[in-house]
Short mmCIF file of C-alpha atoms in Angstrom, two decimals:
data_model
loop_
_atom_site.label_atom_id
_atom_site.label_comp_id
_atom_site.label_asym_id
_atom_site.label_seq_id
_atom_site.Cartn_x
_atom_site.Cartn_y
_atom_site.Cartn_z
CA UNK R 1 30.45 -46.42 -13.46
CA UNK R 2 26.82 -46.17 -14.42
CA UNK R 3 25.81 -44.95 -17.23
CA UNK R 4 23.58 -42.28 -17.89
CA UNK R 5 20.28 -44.50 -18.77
CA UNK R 6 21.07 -46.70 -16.18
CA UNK R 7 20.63 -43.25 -13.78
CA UNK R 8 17.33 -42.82 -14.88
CA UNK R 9 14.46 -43.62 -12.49
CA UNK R 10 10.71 -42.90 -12.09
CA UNK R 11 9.61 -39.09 -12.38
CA UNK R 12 7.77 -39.49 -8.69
CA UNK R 13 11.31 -39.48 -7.78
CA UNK R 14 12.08 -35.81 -8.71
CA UNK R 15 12.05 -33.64 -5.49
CA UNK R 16 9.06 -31.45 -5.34
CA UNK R 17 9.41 -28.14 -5.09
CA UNK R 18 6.39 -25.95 -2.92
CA UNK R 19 7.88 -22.15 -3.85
CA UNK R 20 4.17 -20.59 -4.21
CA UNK R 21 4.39 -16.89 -5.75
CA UNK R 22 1.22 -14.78 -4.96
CA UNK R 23 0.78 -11.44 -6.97
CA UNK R 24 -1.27 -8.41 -7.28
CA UNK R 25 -2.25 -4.95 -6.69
CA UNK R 26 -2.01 -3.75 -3.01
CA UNK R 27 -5.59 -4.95 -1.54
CA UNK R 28 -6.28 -7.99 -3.62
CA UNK R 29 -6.24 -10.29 -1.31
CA UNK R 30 -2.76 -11.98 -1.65
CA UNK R 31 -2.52 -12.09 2.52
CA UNK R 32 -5.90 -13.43 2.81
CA UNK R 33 -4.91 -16.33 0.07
CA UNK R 34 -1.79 -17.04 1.96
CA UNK R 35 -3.54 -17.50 5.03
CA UNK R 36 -5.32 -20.17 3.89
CA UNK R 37 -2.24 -22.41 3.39
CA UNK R 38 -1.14 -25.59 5.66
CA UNK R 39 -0.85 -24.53 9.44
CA UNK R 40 1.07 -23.85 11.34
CA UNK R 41 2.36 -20.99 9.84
CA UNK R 42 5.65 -18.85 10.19
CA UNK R 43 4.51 -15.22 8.54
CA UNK R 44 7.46 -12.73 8.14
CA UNK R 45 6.40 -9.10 7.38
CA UNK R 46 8.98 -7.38 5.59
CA UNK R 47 9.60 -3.67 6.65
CA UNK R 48 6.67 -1.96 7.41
CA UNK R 49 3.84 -3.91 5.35
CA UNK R 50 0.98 -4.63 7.12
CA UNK R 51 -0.77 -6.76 4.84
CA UNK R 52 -1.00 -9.18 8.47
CA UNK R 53 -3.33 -7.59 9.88
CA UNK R 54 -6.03 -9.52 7.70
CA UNK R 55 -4.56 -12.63 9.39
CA UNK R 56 -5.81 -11.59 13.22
CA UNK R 57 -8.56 -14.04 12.72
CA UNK R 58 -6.49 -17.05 13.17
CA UNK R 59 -5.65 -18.49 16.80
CA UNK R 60 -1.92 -18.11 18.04
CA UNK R 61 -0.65 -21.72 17.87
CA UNK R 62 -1.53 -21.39 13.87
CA UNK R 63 -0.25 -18.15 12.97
CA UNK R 64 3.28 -16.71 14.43
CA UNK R 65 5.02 -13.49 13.11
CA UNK R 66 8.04 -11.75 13.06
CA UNK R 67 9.22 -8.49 11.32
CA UNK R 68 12.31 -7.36 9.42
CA UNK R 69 13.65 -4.84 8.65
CA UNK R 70 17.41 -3.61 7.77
CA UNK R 71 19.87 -2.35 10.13
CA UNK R 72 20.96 1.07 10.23
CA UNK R 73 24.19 0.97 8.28
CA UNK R 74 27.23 1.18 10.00
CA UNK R 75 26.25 -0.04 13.26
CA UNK R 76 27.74 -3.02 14.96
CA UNK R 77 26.86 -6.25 12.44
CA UNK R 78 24.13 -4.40 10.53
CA UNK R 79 22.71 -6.15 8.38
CA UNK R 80 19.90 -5.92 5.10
CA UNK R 81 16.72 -7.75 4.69
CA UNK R 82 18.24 -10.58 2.19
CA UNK R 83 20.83 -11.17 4.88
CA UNK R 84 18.51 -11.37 7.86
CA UNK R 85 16.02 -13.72 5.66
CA UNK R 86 18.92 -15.90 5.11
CA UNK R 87 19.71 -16.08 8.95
CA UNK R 88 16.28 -16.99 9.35
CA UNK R 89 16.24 -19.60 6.66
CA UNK R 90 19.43 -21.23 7.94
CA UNK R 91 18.25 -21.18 11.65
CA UNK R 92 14.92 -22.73 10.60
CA UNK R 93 17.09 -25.56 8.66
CA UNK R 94 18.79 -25.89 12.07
CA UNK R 95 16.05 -26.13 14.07
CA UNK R 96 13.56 -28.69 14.81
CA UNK R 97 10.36 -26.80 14.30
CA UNK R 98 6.71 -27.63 12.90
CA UNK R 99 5.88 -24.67 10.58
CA UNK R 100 4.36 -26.47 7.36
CA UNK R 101 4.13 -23.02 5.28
CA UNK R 102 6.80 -19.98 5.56
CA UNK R 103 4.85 -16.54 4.25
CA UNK R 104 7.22 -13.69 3.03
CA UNK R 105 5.37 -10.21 2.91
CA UNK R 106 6.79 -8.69 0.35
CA UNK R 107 9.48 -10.64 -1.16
CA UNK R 108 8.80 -7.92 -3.84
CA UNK R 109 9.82 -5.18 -0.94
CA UNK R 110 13.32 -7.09 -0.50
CA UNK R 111 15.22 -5.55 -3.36
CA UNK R 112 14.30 -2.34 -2.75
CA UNK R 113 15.05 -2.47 0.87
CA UNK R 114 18.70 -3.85 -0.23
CA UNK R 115 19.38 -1.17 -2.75
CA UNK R 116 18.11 1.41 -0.25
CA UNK R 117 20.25 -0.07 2.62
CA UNK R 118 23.70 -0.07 0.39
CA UNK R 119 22.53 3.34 -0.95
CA UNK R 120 22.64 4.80 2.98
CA UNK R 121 25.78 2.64 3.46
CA UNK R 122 27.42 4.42 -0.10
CA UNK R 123 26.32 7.67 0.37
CA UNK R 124 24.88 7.58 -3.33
CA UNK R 125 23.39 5.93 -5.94
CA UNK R 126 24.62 2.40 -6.86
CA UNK R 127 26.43 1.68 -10.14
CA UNK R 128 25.54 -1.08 -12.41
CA UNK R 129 28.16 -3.49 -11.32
CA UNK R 130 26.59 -3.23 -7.55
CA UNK R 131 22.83 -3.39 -8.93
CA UNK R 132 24.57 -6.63 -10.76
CA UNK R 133 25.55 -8.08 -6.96
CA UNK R 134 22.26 -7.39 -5.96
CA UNK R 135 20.54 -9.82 -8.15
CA UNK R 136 23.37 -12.57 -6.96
CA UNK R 137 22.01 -12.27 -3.68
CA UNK R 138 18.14 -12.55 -4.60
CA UNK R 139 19.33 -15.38 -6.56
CA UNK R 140 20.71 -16.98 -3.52
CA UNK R 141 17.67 -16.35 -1.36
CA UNK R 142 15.43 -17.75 -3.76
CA UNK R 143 17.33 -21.18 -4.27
CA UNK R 144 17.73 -21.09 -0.36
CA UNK R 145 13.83 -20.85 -0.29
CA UNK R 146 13.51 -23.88 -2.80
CA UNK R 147 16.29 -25.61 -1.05
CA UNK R 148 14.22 -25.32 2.41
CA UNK R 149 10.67 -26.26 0.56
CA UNK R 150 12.49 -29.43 -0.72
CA UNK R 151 14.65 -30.40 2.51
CA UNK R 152 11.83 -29.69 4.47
CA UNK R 153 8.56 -30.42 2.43
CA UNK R 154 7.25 -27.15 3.47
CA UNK R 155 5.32 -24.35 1.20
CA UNK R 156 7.32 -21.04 1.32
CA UNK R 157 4.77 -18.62 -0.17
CA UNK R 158 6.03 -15.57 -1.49
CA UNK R 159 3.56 -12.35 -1.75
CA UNK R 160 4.28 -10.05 -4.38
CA UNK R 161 3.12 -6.71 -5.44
CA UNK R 162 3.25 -6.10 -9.14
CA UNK R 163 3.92 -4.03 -12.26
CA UNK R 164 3.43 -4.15 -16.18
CA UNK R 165 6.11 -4.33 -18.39
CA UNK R 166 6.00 -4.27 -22.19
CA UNK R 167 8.15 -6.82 -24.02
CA UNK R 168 8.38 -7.37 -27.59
CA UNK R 169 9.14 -10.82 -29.28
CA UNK R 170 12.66 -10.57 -30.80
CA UNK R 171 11.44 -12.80 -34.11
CA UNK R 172 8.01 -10.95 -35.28
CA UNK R 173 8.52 -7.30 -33.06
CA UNK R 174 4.91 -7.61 -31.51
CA UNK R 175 4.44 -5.59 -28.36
CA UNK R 176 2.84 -7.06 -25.09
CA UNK R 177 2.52 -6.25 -21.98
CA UNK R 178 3.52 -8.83 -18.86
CA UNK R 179 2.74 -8.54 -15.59
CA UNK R 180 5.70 -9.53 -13.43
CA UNK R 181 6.48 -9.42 -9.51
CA UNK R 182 7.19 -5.19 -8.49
CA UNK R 183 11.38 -5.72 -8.69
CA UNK R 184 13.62 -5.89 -11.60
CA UNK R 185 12.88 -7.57 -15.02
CA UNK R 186 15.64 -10.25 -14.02
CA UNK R 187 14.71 -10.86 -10.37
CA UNK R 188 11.29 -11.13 -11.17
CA UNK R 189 11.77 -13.64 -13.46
CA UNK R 190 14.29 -15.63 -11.87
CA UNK R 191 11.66 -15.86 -8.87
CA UNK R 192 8.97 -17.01 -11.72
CA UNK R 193 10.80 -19.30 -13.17
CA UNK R 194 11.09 -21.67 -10.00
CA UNK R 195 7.71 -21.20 -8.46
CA UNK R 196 5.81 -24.90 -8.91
CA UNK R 197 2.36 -22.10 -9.10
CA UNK R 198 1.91 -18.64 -9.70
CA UNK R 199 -1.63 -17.21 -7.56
CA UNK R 200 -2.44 -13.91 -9.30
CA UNK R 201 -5.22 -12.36 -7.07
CA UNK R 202 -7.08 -9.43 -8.23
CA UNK R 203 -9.94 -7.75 -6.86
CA UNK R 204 -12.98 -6.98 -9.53
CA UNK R 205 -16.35 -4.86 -9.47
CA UNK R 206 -19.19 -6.93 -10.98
CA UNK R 207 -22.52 -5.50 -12.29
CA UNK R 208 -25.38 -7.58 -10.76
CA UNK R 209 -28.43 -8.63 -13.39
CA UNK R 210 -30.32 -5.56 -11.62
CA UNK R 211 -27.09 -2.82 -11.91
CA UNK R 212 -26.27 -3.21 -8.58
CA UNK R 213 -22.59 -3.40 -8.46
CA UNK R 214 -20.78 -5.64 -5.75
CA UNK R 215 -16.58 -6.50 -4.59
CA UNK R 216 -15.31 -9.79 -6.01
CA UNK R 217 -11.88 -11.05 -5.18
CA UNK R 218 -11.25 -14.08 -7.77
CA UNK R 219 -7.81 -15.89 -8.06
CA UNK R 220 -6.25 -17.36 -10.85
CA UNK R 221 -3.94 -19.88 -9.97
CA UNK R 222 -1.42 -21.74 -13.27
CA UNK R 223 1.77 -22.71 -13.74
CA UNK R 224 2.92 -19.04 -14.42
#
């Protein structure tokens, strides 16, 4: 048996993973961004956002889209957003296709449209234990995603809305605020925490030399 040195080989040799997070308020150009990546392009609207409308400009053979949304509980194999997504990631594994960049819009919408979807299904409000199955299945969705970026070699580019959140260092009790994907604290990170970039796109007013004031979209793009 090999040992453990004798496993070691050349850090080009790591897989590379292309999960691309995009985040910001609603109308800060995330969509636009995301358009801009390799072509062609698979974009999947979740529910009703219609952040693809911005994407009309592109031809057809560049740009294809589909829509999901959750199944009315209790009809014949309904099924939530999460499940549907991984249908669709598992067909596209299957398939022999040529889609170089997968857009989800919102992955930040997913959650919500699970917990809304069991909540129909219950009758009531979840528990803690079934909020606690929840995040198992975003986890699996999001190593699915990394899986299919790495099997494939394809960007899957996940648009986020967002929300602040003030943390405070265990060791020294500061206060600051983050500004993490619009889900839970532990999804959000969990998503973070895999992406190879994080694009947070904001949307600024700047005052010319002569007070004139004009729309600036800027993009800061980092490791996280």
């Amino acid at each position: 048996m090999a040992s453990l040195l004798e496993m070691a080989q050349g850090i080009s040799k790591e897989p590379h993973n292309k999960l691309i997070i995009l985040m910001g308020k609603p109308g800060s150009g995330k969509t636009t961004v995301a358009g801009t990546f390799p072509k062609p392009m698979l974009y999947v609207a979740i529910d009703t956002d219609g952040g693809g409308e911005v994407l009309k400009g592109y031809d057809d053979d560049e740009i294809q889209a589909i829509h999901i949304t959750s199944d009315i509980p209790g009809t014949p194999n309904a099924k939530h957003v999460q499940g549907k997504l991984m249908d669709l990631i598992a067909e596209l594994k299957a398939t022999k296709h040529n889609y170089k960049t997968i857009v989800i819009d919102a992955y930040s919408s997913i959650e919500e449209g699970v917990v809304s979807y069991l909540e129909r299904a219950k009758g009531k409000k979840l528990n803690l234990e079934e909020r606690g199955g929840i995040a198992s299945l975003m986890l699996n969705l999001r190593n699915a995603l990394v899986d299919l970026c790495r099997e494939q070699d394809i960007y899957a580019v996940s648009v986020c809305h967002i929300k602040d959140k003030e943390c405070t260092d265990n060791t020294t009790g500061e206060k600051s605020i983050m500004i993490i994907p619009k889900m839970s604290y532990n999804n959000g990170n969990l998503l973070l925490e895999r992406a190879s970039a994080v694009i947070y796109c904001a949307r600024k007013t700047i005052v010319n030399d002569d007070n004139t004031r004009r729309v600036a979209f800027l993009s800061y793009i980092g490791a996280h």
